[in-house]
Amino acid sequence: MNSDLFITPFNLGLYFILIYSVVRSTVWFMNLSRSDKLRLQRGFFGRPFMDSLREIFMESLLHRKIFKKNPLLGYMHMSLAFGWFLLIVFGTIEADFFGEKHLNPPSHAIFFRWFNPEHGAEGFARIYNVWMDLLLAFILSGLLLAVIKRFTPRMMGMKKTTKHTWTDRIALISLWLIFPSRLLAESFTCGAHGSGSFLTGNLGASLASFLPAAEIAPYFWWLYSLALGTFFFLLPVSRYFHIPVELLLIFMRNSGITTGDRHSSYTEVQTHACSSCGVCISVCQMSYAAGIHDIQSAYFIKGLRNDRDIAAITANCLMCGRCEEVCPVGIELGPMRLIERRQGEREDGKLRLAGKYAVTRIRSSIEKIPTQSFSYLAEEETEKADILFFAGCMTHLTPSVIVAMKKIMESAGVKYRFMDEQGGVCCGRPLMLAGRDREARELINHNSGIIWKSGAKILVTSCPICYKVFRESYYLEATVMHHSEFINLLIEEGSLRLGYLHRKVVYHDPCELGRGSGIYEEPRAVISYVAELQQASQERSMSLCCGGSLGNLTLSSGKRALIAADAARTLTMDSPDELITACPLCKKTFMQATKTKVSDIAELVAAALPKPLDKPVKRRTTRTTLNATGNG
Amino acid sequence: MKGTQKHVIIAGGGVAGMEAAGALAEMGYRVTLVEKGQDPGGHLLQWHALFPDSRPAEEVKSYLRKRIGNHNITVITGTAVEKIKHHPGGTVTVNLSGSKEEKADAVIVATGFDLFDARRKEEYGYGIYDNVITAPELETMFNGGRVTKADGSVPSRIGMIHCVGSRDEKVNNNHCSKVCCVTAVKQAIELRKMMPACEVFCFYMDMRMYGPYYEELYRESQEVHNVNFIRGKVSEASVNINNRLVIKVEDTLAGRPLKMELDIMVLMVGMEMAEAGTKLAVASGFRLGINRFLEAGDHHYGNNLSGVSGVFYAGTCTAPMNITDTISHARAAVAETVRYLDGR
């Protein structure tokens, strides 16, 4: 029993995972597109490499992002990751420095105490021992938190935690066993030899006082090695695979690789880099407002990883992007879901593999998705205009926004053409969100033609949904502006005279405008110019979804109403006079959900326009001016 | 009556409340009718003529006025019932607005309905465009004897939009308000009679002609009065340069989209649980159904029972109804109330 045979499970596990990682990374690399390969190669020898190292240190080891969100959870992750890292580093140094020879195999560092039971009696070695014990204690404190979190997530400030598969469970148990077994193994060895520092030494001495420490020690060294070996072997099939994969993800991302619009090595790397930490579940409104607990990004990714049928999960998402905002690993969850939607129904994993090599199968799977053609759209004649206003279909359902925009532009003397006044063609975004890119492209081409022919320099839209697609998926010469940006421009260049409304208002960032397009400041500047702007508890990048999202075609009206009511409640917490948004869909949704007046930013500005009375004198005694005089 | 006169408070002085008050007073009960508006009469006050026979609404109004003329009835107007509580021993206390408390032996809740606020369907442009009006506003025009556009001109085409705020998941109303279809048919006929040169179009999802003579009226509107019916829900309205309304609708029978210019658009606004009734229900602990109306004790044979001893429901606070059904329901509530009071 007193042989070194116990290191075998550890060695086997370690070499397995090393070889596996190399092979898997190579396959992933080979499957990258040519340009992504180049990006990665270039990234490896340049600045991105240093950035990646820094990011790995800050995020993968220190877990800075989680720390910011939840210090206790951050500490847990940090103590396990950074602690283990330090233990390995200093263990290796220890073995190198104090061991019998330099450049030892890894097992000598990991099981150093076994090979050097008497070590650390005096001098520098004694101090070093304190340090090593401290590190172990550091990890064990994190482990304790991990155990608490698993059984009572609420104590760690988590609303929900993910459900585990059986491989996850075994991997988890072996991970949990690693450090306590190391503690006990070292303690028994130290106890038998009268060595060790404050932790292993004291614990060892007390254990040795009533137990045959020398005989028991090997069992715990076996357990330690087995726990490590098992963990390494299960790594690729458990959630803990995220640990090595995240490093690769960071390198890839910093080299400039993005998700794109189809499955690739990068989406696979992202899938495996998910740690199932459950942060996305806690922020998901579908979960806490609508009581739907099985569609969150952690489950979506898990389904992808395990090749499950996740069509229902994929479809049932608001695409609001809050989860992506908080994901500590930085997985592009929105684009990933869109790719999956584009695929249509997910085939069984084996069939897909077979399908790869069977032409007929591929053809039939393409034919399965019914397609639609918009060839009936007539080519339109276009008048020339510098400024083109595109209201969008949703804005046509909120005519007060159109009326307000017309007033504002007239008041500022803007010469514009109203592109879809008599009804236009959809911008294409709803089809894209549903995964129908080909059909969307037809609409995009149709609208692009009109916009190009108009020779417009600025394209103004009132709908953030249109705005996003105009900016990202259209090739245009015109500058695309959301009306909040355009109004801000009019104010800045001084062409809009506005009064001040003595109202307290709160602003809701629409998903597609805020998180989707990064427009946070302009609407706030405009609102603050005409009214008193309150802060919302959830705003800017953490703004809530109104519940009306076009990104979900399966959610029932009842559930939507729950989300809308919850969001409206959060926004109107400080009882503002008015709830302002910048999206017709948000407006329509909130109008059903709150008693507070809901207005678009354009309506607010239009209300601050000078009354006709203030206009340069126009001697016309029509009924409207008379009324206005009476009111003014 | 043996002993002292028993006292019943009725919350709401609309059709149901007035009928119930009259019936109870006739039997010798002392009744307090509490109405939050300035006059009893409810929504009927706005109406000019009633379906299916276009009889003047005034006839029913005067019947109800006479009904509450009984000396056993005290009418309190400008006052709302805020809370109802049943006490052990049988007394029911009622909190009235203005912090008055009244005692009674039984209470009938007849708080009625609110009309759907058409501004919540912004795509129809109510409150934004001049010539978008609601069905009661058209009725007011009938009262005035003239139907004109906002600028005073005579309309040449009018559209009646059915199901505004009814059977519409997007405004959280799944229920059918029952009376709007036949109201639209009635008003369409009246418009055609009044202005033979004016076209009238009804845009409907389903024509729900559930009552006696409704189907006949629907047929007459097409055969005699040439009212046009288009099956399809209007998606949006806008105005063109001539300040004429332009609506977009899908003609689902022809299977094609349709655009049409209108001079006046009449929104057939539906019924929702009254806000005052909801507040009362929440304060008193009455159950509300998924349609947000009061949920009666039993859907089939206990439709007037509240689940609280001594408290009964009458009329449209339980579900949308026409006047005929409201009066019947009020009488049934009276029967339940009397049975309860006699049984004590």
XYZ file of N, CA and C in Angstrom, chain A residues 1-2 116 150 249 261 270 290 298 417 420 446:
36
model
N 0.821 -1.201 0.000
C 0.000 0.000 0.000
C 0.858 1.254 0.000
N 2.012 1.120 0.594
C 2.867 2.286 0.732
C 3.671 2.602 -0.524
N 7.559 14.109 0.154
C 8.448 14.793 1.115
C 7.741 14.974 2.453
N -25.279 25.078 -3.541
C -25.965 23.963 -4.185
C -27.247 23.603 -3.431
N -12.005 30.372 -25.673
C -13.006 31.359 -26.089
C -12.442 32.771 -25.981
N -23.654 34.118 -38.498
C -25.044 33.691 -38.616
C -25.194 32.203 -38.897
N -18.334 28.400 -27.732
C -19.188 29.144 -26.803
C -20.111 28.205 -26.037
N -43.027 35.776 -15.534
C -44.050 34.971 -16.217
C -44.058 33.513 -15.758
N -29.135 29.259 -20.091
C -28.352 28.142 -19.560
C -28.920 26.816 -20.070
N -39.413 63.561 -46.799
C -40.414 62.780 -47.500
C -40.808 61.609 -46.598
N -43.234 55.805 -45.965
C -44.311 54.805 -45.898
C -45.631 55.413 -45.423
N -35.947 45.401 -51.502
C -37.015 46.283 -51.990
C -36.876 47.677 -51.366
